Short mmCIF file of C-alpha atoms in Angstrom, two decimals:
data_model
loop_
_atom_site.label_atom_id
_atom_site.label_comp_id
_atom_site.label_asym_id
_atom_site.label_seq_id
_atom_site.Cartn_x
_atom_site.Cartn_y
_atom_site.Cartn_z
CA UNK A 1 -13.59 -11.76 5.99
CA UNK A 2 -11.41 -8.85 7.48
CA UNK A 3 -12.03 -5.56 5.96
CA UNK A 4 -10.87 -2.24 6.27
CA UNK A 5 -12.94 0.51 5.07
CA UNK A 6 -12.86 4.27 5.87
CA UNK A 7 -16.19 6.84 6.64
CA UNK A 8 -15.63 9.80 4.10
CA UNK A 9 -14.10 9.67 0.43
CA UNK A 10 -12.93 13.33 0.53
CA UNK A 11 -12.32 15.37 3.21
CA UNK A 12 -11.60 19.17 3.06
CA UNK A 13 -9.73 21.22 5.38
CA UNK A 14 -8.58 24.76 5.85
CA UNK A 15 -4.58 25.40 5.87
CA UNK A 16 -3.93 25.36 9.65
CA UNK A 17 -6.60 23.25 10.88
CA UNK A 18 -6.89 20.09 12.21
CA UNK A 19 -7.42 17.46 9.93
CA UNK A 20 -8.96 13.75 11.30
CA UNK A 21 -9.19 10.36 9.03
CA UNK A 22 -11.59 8.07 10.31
CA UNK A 23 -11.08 4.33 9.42
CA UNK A 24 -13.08 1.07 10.22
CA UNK A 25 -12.23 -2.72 10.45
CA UNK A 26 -14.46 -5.53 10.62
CA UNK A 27 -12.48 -8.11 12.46
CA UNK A 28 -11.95 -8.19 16.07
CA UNK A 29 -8.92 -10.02 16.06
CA UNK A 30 -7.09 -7.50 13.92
CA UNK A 31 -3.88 -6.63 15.45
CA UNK A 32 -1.56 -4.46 14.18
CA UNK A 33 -2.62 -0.96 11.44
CA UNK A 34 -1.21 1.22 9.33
CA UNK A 35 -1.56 4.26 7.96
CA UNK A 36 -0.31 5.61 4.18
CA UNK A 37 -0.01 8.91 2.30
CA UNK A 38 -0.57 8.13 -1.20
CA UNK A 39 -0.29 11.65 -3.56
CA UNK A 40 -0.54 12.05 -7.18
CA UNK A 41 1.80 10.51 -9.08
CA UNK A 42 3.84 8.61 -6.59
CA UNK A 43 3.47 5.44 -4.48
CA UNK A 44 1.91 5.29 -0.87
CA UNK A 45 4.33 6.32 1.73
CA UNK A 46 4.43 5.28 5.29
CA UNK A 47 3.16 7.71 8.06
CA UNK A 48 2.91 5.86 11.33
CA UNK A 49 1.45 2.41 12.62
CA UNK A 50 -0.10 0.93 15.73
CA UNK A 51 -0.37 -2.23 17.39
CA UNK A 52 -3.37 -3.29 19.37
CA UNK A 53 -1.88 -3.28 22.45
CA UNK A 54 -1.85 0.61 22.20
CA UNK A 55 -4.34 3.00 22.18
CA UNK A 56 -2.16 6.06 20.84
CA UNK A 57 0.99 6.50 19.45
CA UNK A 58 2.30 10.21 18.27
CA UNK A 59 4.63 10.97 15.25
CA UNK A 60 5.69 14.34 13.97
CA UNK A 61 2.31 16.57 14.04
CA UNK A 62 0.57 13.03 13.29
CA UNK A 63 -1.56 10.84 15.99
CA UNK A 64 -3.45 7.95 15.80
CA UNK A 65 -5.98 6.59 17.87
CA UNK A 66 -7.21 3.08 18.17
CA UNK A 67 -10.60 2.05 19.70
CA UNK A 68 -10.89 -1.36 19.71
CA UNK A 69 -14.23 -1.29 21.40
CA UNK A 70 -15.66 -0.26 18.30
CA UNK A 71 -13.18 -1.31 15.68
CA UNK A 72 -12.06 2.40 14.60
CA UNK A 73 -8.56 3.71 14.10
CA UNK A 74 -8.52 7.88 13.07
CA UNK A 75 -5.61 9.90 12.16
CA UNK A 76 -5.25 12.94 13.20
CA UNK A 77 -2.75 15.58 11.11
CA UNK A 78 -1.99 18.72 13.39
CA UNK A 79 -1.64 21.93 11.77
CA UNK A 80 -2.53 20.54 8.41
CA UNK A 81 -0.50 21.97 5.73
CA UNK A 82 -0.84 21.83 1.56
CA UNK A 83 1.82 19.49 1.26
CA UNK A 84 -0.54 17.46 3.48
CA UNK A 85 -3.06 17.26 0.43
CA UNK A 86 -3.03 13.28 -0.62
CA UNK A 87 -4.87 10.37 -0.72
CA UNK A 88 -4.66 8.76 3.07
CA UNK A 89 -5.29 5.07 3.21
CA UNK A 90 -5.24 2.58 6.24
CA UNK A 91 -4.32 -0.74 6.31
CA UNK A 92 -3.88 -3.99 7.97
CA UNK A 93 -1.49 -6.81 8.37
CA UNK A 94 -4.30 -9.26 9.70
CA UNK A 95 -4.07 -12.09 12.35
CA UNK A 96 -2.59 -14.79 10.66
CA UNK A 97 -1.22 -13.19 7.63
CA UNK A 98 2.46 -13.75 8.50
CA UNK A 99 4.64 -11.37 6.37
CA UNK A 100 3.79 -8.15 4.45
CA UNK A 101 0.80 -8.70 3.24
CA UNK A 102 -1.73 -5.56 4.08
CA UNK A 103 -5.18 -4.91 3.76
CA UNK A 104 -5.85 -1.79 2.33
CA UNK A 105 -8.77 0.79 2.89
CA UNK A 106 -10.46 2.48 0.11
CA UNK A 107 -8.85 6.22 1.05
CA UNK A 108 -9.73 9.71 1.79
CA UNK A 109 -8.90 12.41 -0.20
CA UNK A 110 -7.53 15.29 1.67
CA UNK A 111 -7.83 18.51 0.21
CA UNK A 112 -6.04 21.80 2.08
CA UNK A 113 -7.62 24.94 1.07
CA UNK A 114 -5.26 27.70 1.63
CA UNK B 1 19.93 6.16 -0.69
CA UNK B 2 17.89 5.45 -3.82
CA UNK B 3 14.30 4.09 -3.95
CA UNK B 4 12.48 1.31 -4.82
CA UNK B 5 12.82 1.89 -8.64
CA UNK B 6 10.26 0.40 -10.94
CA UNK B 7 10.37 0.05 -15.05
CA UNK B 8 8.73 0.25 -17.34
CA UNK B 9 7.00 3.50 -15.56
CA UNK B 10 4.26 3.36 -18.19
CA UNK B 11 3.33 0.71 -21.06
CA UNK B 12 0.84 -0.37 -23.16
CA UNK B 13 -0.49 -3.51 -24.60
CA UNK B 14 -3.34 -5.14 -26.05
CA UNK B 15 -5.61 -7.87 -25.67
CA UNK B 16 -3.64 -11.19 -24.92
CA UNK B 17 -0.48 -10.25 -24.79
CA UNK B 18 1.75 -10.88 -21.96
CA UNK B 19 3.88 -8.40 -20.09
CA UNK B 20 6.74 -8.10 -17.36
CA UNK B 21 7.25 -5.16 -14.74
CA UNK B 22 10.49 -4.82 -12.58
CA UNK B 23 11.28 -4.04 -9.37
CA UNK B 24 14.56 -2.86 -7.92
CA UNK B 25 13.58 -2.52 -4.23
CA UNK B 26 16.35 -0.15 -1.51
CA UNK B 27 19.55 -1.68 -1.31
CA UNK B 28 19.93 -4.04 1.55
CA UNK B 29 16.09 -4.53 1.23
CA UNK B 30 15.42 -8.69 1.06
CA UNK B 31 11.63 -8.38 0.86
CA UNK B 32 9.08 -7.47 -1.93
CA UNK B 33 5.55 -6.91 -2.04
CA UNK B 34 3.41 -6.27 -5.18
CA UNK B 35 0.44 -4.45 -5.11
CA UNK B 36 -2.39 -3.90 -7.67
CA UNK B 37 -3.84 -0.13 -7.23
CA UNK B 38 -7.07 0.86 -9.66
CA UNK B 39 -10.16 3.30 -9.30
CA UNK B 40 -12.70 0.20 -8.34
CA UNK B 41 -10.69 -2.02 -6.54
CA UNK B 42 -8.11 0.05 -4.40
CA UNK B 43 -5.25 -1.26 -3.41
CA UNK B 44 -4.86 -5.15 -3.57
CA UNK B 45 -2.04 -7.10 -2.44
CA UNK B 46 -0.69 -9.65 -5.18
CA UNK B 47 2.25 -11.58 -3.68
CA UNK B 48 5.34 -11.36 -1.82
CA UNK B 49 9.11 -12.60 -2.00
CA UNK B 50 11.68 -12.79 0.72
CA UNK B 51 15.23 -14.75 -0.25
CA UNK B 52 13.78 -15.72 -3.15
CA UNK B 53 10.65 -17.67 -2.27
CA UNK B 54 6.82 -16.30 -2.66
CA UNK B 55 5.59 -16.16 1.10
CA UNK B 56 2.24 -14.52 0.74
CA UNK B 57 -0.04 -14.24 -2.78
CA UNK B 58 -3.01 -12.58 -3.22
CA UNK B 59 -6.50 -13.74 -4.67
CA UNK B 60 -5.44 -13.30 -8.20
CA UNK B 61 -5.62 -15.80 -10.97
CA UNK B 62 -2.78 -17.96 -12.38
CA UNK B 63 -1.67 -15.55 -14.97
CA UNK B 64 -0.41 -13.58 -12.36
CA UNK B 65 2.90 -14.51 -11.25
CA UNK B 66 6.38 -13.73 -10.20
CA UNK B 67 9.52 -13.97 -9.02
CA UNK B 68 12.75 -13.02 -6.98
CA UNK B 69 16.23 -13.07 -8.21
CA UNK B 70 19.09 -13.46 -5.47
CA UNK B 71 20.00 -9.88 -5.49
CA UNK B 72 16.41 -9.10 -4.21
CA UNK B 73 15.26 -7.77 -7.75
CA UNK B 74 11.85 -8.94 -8.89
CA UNK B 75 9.63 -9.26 -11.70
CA UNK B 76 5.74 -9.41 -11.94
CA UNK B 77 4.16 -11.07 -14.82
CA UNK B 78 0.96 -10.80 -15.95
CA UNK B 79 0.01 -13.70 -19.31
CA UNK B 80 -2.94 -13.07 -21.45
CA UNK B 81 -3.61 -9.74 -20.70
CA UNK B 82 -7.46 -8.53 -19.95
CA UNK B 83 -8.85 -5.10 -20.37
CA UNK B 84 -9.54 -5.26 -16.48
CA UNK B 85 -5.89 -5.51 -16.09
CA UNK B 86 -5.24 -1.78 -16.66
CA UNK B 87 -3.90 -0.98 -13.54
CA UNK B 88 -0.55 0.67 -11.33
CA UNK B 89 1.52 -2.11 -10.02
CA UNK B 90 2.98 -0.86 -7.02
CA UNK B 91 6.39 -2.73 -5.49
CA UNK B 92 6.89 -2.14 -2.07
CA UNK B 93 10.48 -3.81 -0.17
CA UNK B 94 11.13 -3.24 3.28
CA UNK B 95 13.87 -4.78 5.35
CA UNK B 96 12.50 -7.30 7.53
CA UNK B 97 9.46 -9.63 6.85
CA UNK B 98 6.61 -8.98 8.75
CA UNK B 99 6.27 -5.30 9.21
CA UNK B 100 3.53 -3.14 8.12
CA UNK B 101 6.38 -0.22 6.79
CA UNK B 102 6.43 -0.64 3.48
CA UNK B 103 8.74 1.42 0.56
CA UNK B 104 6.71 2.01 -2.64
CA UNK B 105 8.06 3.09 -5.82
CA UNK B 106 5.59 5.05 -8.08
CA UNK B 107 4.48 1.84 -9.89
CA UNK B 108 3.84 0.62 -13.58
CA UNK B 109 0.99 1.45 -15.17
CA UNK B 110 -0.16 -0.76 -18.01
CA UNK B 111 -3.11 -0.09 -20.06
CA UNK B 112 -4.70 -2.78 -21.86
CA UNK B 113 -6.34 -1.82 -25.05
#
């Protein structure tokens, strides 16, 4: 069945840096992902989606990539700050799941040393 | 504008017992989602409402259920509570059905004992 499922549980960064969040999905026909900012305490919030008819799409010091050739979406934080420090999850609104109903990843931890 | 505002925030009941979580999703917002979020399972989706009618549920069994009032308020209920039901139930509305952008509130979090 589809899955989404990311490389690295925690990831740790330096305040400034780069940060990239590597996610992979099983199922070829997936279409459309999502991305989520999930920190303590509070519910996931949405960062920025992509359909598969793009390869790239930019937000505010956020990108994400999609490489369907190899079923892998990242997301890339520019200039990573500590209010940046969350759990990240991706997600996905399968083929054939009409509505709202996402898939989520396990998540990365991001941690911003400062 | 306010959030999607959940109660109880935190609760906790025992073995069998039966409990209800609500969900007051952003005003104009006719869609609701209701995820389960715990260490071993991650997130996992549990239904959805739009105008009142469940569109989407999860792989959860019958003691999970809920509903949508025609305000767009909604209530999850879980009957004859497990231990492995210790959990946050997230609520998520958003204003169209179908769209991956999703408003969470900061959940419920039962603990079964």
């Amino acid at each position: 069945g589809e899955s989404v499922g990311l490389h690295l549980p925690t990831l740790s960064v330096q305040e400034g840096d780069n940060s990239i969040i590597n996610c992979a999905y099983s199922n070829s026909a997936s279409d459309y992902f999502i991305w989520y900012k999930q920190e303590s305490g509070k519910g996931p919030q949405f960062i920025i989606d992509i359909r598969s008819n793009m390869d790239k799409r930019q937000g505010q010091r956020v990108t994400v990539l999609l490489n369907k050739t190899v079923k892998h979406l990242s997301l890339q934080i520019a200039a990573t700050q500590p209010g940046d420090s969350a759990v990240y999850f991706c997600a996905e609104n399968a083929p054939g799941n009409a509505g709202n109903l996402l898939t989520f990843g396990g998540g990365t931890r991001l941690m911003v040393k400062p | 504008k306010a959030g999607v505002t959940q109660t109880p925030r935190y609760l906790i009941k025992t073995r069998g017992q039966q409990v209800t979580l609500s969900c007051s999703p952003i005003s104009g917002h006719r869609s609701v989602s209701w995820y389960q979020q715990t260490p071993g399972q991650g997130l996992q989706f549990l239904f959805e409402y739009f105008s009142e009618t469940q569109r989407n549920k999860g792989n959860f069994p019958g003691r999970f259920s809920g509903r949508q009032f025609s305000n767009s308020r909604s209530e999850m209920n879980v009957s004859t509570l497990e231990l492995g039901d210790s959990a946050l139930y997230l609520c998520a509305s958003s204003l169209v059905w179908g769209t991956g952008e999703l408003f969470f509130g900061e959940g419920s979090r039962l603990t079964v004992l």
